[in-house]
Coordinates of N, CA and C in Angstrom, one line a residue:
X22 N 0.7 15.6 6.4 CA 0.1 14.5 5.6 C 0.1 13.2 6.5
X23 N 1.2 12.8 7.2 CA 1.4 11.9 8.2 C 0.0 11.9 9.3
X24 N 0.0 13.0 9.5 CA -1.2 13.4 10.4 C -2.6 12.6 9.9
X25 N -2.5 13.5 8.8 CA -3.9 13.3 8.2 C -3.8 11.4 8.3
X26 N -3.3 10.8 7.9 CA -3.4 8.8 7.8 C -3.8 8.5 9.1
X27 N -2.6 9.3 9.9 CA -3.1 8.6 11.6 C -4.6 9.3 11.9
X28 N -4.6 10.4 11.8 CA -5.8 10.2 12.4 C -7.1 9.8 11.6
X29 N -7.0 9.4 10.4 CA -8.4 8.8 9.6 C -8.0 7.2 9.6
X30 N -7.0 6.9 10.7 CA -7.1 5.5 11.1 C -6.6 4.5 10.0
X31 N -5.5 4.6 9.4 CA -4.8 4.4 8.1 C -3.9 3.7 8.0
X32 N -3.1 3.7 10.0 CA -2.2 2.6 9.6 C -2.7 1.1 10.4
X33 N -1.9 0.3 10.2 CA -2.5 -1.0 10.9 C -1.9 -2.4 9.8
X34 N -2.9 -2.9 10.1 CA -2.8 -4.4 9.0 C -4.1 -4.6 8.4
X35 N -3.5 -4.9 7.4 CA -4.8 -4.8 5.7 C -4.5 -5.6 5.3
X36 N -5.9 -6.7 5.1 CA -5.7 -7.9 4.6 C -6.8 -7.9 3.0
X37 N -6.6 -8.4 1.5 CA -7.6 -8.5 0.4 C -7.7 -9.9 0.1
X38 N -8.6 -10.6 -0.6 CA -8.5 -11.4 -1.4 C -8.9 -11.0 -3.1
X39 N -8.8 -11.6 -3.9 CA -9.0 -11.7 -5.1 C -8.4 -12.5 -6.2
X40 N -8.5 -12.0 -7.5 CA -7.3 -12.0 -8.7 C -7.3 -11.1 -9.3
X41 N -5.7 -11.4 -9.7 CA -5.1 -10.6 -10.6 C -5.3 -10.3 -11.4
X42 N -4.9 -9.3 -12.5 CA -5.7 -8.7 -13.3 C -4.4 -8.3 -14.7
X43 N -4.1 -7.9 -15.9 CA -2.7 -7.6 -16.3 C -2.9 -6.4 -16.8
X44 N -3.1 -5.3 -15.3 CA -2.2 -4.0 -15.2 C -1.2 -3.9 -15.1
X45 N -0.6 -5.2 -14.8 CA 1.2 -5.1 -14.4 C 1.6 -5.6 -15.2
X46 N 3.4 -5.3 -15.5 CA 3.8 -6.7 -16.7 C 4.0 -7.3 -16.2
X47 N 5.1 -7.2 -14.7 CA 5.2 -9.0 -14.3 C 4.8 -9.8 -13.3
X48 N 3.2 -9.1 -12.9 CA 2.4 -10.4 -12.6 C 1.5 -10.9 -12.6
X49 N 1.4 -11.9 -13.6 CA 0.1 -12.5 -14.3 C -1.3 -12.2 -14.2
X50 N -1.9 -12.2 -14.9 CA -3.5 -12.1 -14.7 C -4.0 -13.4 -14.4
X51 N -5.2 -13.1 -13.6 CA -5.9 -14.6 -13.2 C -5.6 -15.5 -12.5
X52 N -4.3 -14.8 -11.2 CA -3.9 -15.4 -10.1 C -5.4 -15.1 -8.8
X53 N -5.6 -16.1 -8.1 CA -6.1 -15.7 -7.1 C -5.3 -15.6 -5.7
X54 N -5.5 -14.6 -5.4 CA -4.1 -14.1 -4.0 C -4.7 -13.7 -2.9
X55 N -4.0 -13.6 -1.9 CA -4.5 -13.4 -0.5 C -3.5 -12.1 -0.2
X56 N -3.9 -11.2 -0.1 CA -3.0 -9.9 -0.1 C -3.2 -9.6 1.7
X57 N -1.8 -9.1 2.2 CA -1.7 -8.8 3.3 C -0.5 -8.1 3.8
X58 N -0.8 -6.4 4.3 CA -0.1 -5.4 4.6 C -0.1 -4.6 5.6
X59 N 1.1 -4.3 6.6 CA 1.3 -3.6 7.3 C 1.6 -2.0 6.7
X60 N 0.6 -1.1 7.7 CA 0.8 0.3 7.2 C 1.5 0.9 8.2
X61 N 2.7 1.8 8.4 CA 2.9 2.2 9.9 C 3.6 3.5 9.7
X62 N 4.0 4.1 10.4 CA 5.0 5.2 10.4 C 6.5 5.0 10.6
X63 N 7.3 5.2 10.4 CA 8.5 4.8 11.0 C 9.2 5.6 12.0
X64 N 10.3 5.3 12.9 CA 10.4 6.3 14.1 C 10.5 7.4 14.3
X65 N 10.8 8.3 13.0 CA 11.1 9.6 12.7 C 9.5 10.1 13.0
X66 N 8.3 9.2 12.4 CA 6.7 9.9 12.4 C 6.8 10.2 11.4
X67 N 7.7 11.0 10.4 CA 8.2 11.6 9.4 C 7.3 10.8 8.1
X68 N 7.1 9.4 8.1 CA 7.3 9.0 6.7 C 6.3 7.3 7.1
X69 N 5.5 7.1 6.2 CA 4.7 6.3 6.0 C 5.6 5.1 5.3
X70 N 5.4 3.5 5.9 CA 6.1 2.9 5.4 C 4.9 1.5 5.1
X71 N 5.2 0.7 4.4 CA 4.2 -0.2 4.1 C 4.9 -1.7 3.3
X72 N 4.7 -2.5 3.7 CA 4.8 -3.8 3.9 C 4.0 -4.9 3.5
X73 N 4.2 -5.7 2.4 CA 3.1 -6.5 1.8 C 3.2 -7.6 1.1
X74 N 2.9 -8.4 1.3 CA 2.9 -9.8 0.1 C 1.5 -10.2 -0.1
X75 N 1.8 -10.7 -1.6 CA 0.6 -11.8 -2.0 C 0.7 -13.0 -2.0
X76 N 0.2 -13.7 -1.6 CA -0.1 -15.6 -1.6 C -1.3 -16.0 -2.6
X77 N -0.7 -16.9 -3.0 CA -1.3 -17.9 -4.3 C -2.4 -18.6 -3.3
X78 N -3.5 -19.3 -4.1 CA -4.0 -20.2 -3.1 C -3.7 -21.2 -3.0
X79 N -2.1 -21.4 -3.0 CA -1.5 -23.1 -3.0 C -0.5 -22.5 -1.9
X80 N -0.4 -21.2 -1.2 CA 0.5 -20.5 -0.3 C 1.9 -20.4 -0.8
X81 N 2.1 -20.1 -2.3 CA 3.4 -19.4 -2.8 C 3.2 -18.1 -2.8
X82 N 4.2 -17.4 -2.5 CA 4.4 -16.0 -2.5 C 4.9 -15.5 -3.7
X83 N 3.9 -14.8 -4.5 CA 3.9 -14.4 -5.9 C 4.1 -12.6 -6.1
X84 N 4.0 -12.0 -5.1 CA 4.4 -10.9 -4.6 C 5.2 -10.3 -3.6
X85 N 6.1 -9.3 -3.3 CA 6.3 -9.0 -2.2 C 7.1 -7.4 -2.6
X86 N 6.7 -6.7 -1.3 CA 7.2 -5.4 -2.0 C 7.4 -4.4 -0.5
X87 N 7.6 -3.1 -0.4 CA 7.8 -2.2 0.4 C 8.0 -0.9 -0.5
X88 N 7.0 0.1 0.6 CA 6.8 1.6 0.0 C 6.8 2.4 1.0
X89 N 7.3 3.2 0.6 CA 7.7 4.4 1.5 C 6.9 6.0 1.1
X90 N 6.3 6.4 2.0 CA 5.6 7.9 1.7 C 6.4 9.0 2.5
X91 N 6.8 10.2 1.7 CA 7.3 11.0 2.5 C 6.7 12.4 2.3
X92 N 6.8 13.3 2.9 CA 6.0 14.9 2.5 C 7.3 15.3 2.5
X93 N 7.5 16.0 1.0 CA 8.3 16.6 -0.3 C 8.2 18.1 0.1
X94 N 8.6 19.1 1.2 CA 8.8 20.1 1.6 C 8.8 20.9 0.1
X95 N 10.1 20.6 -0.8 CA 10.3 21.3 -1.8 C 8.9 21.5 -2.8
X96 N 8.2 20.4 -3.3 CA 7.0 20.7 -3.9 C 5.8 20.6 -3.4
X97 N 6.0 20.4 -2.1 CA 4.6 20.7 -1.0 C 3.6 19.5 -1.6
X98 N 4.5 18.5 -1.8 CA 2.9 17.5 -2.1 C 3.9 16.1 -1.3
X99 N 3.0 14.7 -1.3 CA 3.4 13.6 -1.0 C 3.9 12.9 -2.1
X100 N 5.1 12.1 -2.0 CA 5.9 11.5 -2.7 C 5.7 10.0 -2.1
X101 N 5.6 9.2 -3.4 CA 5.9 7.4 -3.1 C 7.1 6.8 -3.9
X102 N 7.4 6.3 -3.3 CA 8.6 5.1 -4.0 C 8.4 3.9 -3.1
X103 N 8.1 2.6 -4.5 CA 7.5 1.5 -3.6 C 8.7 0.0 -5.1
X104 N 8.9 -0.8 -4.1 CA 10.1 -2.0 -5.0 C 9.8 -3.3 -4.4
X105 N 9.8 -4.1 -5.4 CA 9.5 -5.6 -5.1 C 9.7 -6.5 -5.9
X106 N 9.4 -7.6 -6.0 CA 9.7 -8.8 -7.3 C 7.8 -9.0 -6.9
X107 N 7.5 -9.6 -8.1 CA 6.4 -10.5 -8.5 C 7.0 -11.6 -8.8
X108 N 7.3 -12.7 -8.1 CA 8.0 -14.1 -8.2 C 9.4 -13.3 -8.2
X109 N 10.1 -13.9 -8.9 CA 11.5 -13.9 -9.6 C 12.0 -12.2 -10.3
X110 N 10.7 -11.5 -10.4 CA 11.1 -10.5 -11.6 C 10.9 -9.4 -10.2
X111 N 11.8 -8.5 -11.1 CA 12.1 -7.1 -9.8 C 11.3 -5.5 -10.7
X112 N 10.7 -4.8 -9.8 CA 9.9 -3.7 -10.3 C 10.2 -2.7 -9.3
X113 N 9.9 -1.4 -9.5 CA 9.8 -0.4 -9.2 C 9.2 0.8 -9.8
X114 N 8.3 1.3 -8.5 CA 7.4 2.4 -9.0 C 7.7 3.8 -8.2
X115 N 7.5 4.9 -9.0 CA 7.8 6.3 -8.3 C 6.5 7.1 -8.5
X116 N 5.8 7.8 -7.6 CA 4.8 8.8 -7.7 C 4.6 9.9 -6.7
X117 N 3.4 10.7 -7.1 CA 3.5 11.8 -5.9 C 1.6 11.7 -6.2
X118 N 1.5 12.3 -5.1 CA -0.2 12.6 -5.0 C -0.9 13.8 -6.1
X119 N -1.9 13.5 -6.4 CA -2.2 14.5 -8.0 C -4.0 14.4 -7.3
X120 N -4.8 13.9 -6.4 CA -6.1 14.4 -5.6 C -5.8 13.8 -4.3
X121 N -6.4 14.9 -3.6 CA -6.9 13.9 -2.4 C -7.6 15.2 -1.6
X122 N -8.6 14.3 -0.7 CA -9.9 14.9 0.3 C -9.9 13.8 1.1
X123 N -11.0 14.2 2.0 CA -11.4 13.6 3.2 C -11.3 11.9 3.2
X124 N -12.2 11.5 1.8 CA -11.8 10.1 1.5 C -11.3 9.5 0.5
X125 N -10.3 10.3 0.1 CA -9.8 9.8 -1.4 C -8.8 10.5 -1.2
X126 N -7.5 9.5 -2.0 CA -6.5 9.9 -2.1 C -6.4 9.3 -3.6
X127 N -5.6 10.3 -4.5 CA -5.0 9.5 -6.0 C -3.4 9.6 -6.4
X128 N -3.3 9.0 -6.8 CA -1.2 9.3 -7.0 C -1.3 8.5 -8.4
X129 N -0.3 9.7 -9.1 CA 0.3 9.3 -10.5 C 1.7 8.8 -10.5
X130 N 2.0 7.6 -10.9 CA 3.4 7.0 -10.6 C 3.8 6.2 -12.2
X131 N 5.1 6.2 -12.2 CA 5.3 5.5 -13.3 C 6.3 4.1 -13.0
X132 N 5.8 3.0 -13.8 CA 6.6 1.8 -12.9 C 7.0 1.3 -14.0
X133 N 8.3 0.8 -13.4 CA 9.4 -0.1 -14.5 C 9.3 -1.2 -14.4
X134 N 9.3 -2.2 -15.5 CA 9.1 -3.8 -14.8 C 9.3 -4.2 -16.2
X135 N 10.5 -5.5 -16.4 CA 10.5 -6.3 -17.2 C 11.1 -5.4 -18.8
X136 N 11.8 -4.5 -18.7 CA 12.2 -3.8 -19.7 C 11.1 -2.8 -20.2
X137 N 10.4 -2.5 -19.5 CA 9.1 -1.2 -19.6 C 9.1 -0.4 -18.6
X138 N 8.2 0.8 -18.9 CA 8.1 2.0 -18.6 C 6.8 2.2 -19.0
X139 N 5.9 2.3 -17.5 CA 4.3 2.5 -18.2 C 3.6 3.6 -16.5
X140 N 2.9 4.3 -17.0 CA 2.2 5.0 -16.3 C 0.8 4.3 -15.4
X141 N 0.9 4.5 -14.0 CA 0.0 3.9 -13.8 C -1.1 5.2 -12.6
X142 N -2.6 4.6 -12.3 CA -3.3 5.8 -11.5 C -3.6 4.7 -10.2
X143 N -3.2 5.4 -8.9 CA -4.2 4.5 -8.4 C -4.9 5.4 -7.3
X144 N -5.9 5.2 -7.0 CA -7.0 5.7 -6.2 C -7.2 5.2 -5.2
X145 N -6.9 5.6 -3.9 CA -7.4 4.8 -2.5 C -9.0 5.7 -1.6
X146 N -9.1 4.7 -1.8 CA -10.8 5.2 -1.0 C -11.2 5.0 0.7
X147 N -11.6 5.1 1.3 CA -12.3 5.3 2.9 C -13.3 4.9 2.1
X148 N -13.6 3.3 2.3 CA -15.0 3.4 2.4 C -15.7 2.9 3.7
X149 N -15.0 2.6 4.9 CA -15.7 2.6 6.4 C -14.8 2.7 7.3
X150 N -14.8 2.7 8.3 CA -13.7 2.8 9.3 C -12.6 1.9 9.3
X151 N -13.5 0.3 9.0 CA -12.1 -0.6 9.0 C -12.1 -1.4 7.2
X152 N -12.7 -0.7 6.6 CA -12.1 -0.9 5.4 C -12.2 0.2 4.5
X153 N -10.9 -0.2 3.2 CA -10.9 0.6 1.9 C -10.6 0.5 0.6
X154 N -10.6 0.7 -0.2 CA -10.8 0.3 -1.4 C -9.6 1.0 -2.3
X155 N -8.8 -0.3 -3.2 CA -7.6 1.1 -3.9 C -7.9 -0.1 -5.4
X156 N -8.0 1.3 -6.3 CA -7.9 0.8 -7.6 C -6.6 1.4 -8.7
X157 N -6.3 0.1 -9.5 CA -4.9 0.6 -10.0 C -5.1 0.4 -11.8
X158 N -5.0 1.9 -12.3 CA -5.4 1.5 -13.7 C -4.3 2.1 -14.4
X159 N -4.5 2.1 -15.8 CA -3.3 1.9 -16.6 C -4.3 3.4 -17.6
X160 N -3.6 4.9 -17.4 CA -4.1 5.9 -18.2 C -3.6 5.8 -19.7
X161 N -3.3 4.7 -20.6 CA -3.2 4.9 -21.7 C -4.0 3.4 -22.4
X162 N -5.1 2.8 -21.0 CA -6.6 2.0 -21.2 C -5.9 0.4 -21.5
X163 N -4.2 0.3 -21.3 CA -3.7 -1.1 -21.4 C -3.9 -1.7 -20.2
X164 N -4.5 -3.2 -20.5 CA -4.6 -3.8 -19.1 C -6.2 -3.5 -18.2
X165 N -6.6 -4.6 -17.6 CA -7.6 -4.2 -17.2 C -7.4 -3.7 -15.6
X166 N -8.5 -2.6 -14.8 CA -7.8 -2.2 -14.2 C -8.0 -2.9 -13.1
X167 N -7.2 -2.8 -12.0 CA -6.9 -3.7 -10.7 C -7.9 -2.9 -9.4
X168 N -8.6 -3.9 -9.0 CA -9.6 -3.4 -8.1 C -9.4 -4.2 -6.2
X169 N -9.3 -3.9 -5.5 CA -9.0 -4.5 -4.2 C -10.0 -3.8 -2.9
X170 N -10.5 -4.4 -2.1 CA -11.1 -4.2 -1.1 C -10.2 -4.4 0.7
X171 N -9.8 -3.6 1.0 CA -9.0 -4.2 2.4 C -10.1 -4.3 3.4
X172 N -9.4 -5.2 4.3 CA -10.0 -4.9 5.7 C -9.5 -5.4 6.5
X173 N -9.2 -4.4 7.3 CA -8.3 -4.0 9.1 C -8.5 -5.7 9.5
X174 N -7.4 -6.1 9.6 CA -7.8 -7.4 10.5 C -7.0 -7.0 12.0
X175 N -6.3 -5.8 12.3 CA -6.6 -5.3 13.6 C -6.9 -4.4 13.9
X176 N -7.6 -4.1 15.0 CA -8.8 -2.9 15.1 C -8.1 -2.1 16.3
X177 N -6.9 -2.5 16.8 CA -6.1 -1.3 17.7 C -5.3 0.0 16.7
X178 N -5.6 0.9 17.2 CA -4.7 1.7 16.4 C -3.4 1.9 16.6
X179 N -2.2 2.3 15.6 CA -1.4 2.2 15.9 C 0.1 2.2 16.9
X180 N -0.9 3.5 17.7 CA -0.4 4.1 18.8 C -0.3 3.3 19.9
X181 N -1.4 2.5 20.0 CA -1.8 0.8 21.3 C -0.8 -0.2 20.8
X182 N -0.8 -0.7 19.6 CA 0.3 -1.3 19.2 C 1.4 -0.9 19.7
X183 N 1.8 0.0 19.2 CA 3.6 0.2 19.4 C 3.3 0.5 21.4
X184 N 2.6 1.1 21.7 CA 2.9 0.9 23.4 C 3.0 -0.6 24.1
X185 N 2.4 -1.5 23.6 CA 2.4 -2.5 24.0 C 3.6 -3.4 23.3
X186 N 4.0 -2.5 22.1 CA 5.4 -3.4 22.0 C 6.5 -2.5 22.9
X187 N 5.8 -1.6 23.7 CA 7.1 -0.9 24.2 C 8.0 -2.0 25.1
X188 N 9.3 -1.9 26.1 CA 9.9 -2.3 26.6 C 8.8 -2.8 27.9
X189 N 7.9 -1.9 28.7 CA 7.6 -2.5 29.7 C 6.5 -3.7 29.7
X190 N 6.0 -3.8 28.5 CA 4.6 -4.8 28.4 C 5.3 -5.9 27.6
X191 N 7.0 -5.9 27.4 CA 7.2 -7.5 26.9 C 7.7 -8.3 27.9
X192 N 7.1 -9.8 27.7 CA 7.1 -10.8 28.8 C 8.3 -11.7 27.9
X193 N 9.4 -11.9 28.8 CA 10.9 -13.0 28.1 C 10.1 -14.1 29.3

């Protein structure tokens, strides 16, 4: 599964703008945010890690979170567990992958937030090389659903990165 991300060019930094929308419970609808995420592997290669905050357009940070993807030997599919606050309030979501092909990936996950327990779908798309599309809806039609556009704001792949963060290309 790891394979499959690197080589359809998956990890990197992903940057959205928009607003918010209230598929979540604790963070508001009708924020406009500047979303910005590191995708990477971690040193094992083993496991997809991901790194992200939203900014207000007054530059408060009204999001912040980290997710972890692993390949689940036991049931032969990909697993997510991703945790963060939206401001002040703390959340956490758990899923595993339920489609995916060449350009689409979908995961069913259920996330806790605010004294709730609600099911959520989200769908990540390939729609060009340096951008993609993930939408996040709510399967029992609560909430309108959450729609986002990324786009790579670096175009080295990940492998150039981490060589050039190796030991010999840093300058003290």
């Amino acid at each position: 599964f790891t394979a499959h991300l690197v080589d359809n060019n998956d990890l990197g930094w992903w940057e959205a703008r928009g607003t918010t929308t209230d598929v979540w419970k604790t963070l508001p609808a009708g924020i406009d945010y500047h979303y910005r995420a590191q995708i990477r592997l971690d040193d094992s290669r083993r496991q997809v890690v991901r790194t992200f905050t939203y900014v207000d357009s007054d530059g408060r940070l009204i999001s912040s979170g980290s997710e972890t993807i692993v390949w689940d030997d036991k049931s032969k599919n990909a697993i997510w567990s991703i945790s963060g606050f939206d401001e002040d309030r703390p959340w956490s979501d758990s899923g595993r992958l339920v489609g995916f092909d060449a350009t689409r990936m979908v995961v069913a996950s259920v996330e806790k937030a605010a004294g709730e327990t609600y099911e959520l779908r989200t769908t990540m798309e390939r729609t060009g090389p340096n951008t993609r599309r993930r939408t996040i809806a709510r399967p029992d039609g609560k909430g309108t659903p959450f729609s986002q556009v990324f786009t790579r704001v670096n175009h080295r792949s990940e492998e150039h990165t981490s060589e050039l963060q190796s030991r010999q290309y840093l300058v003290c």
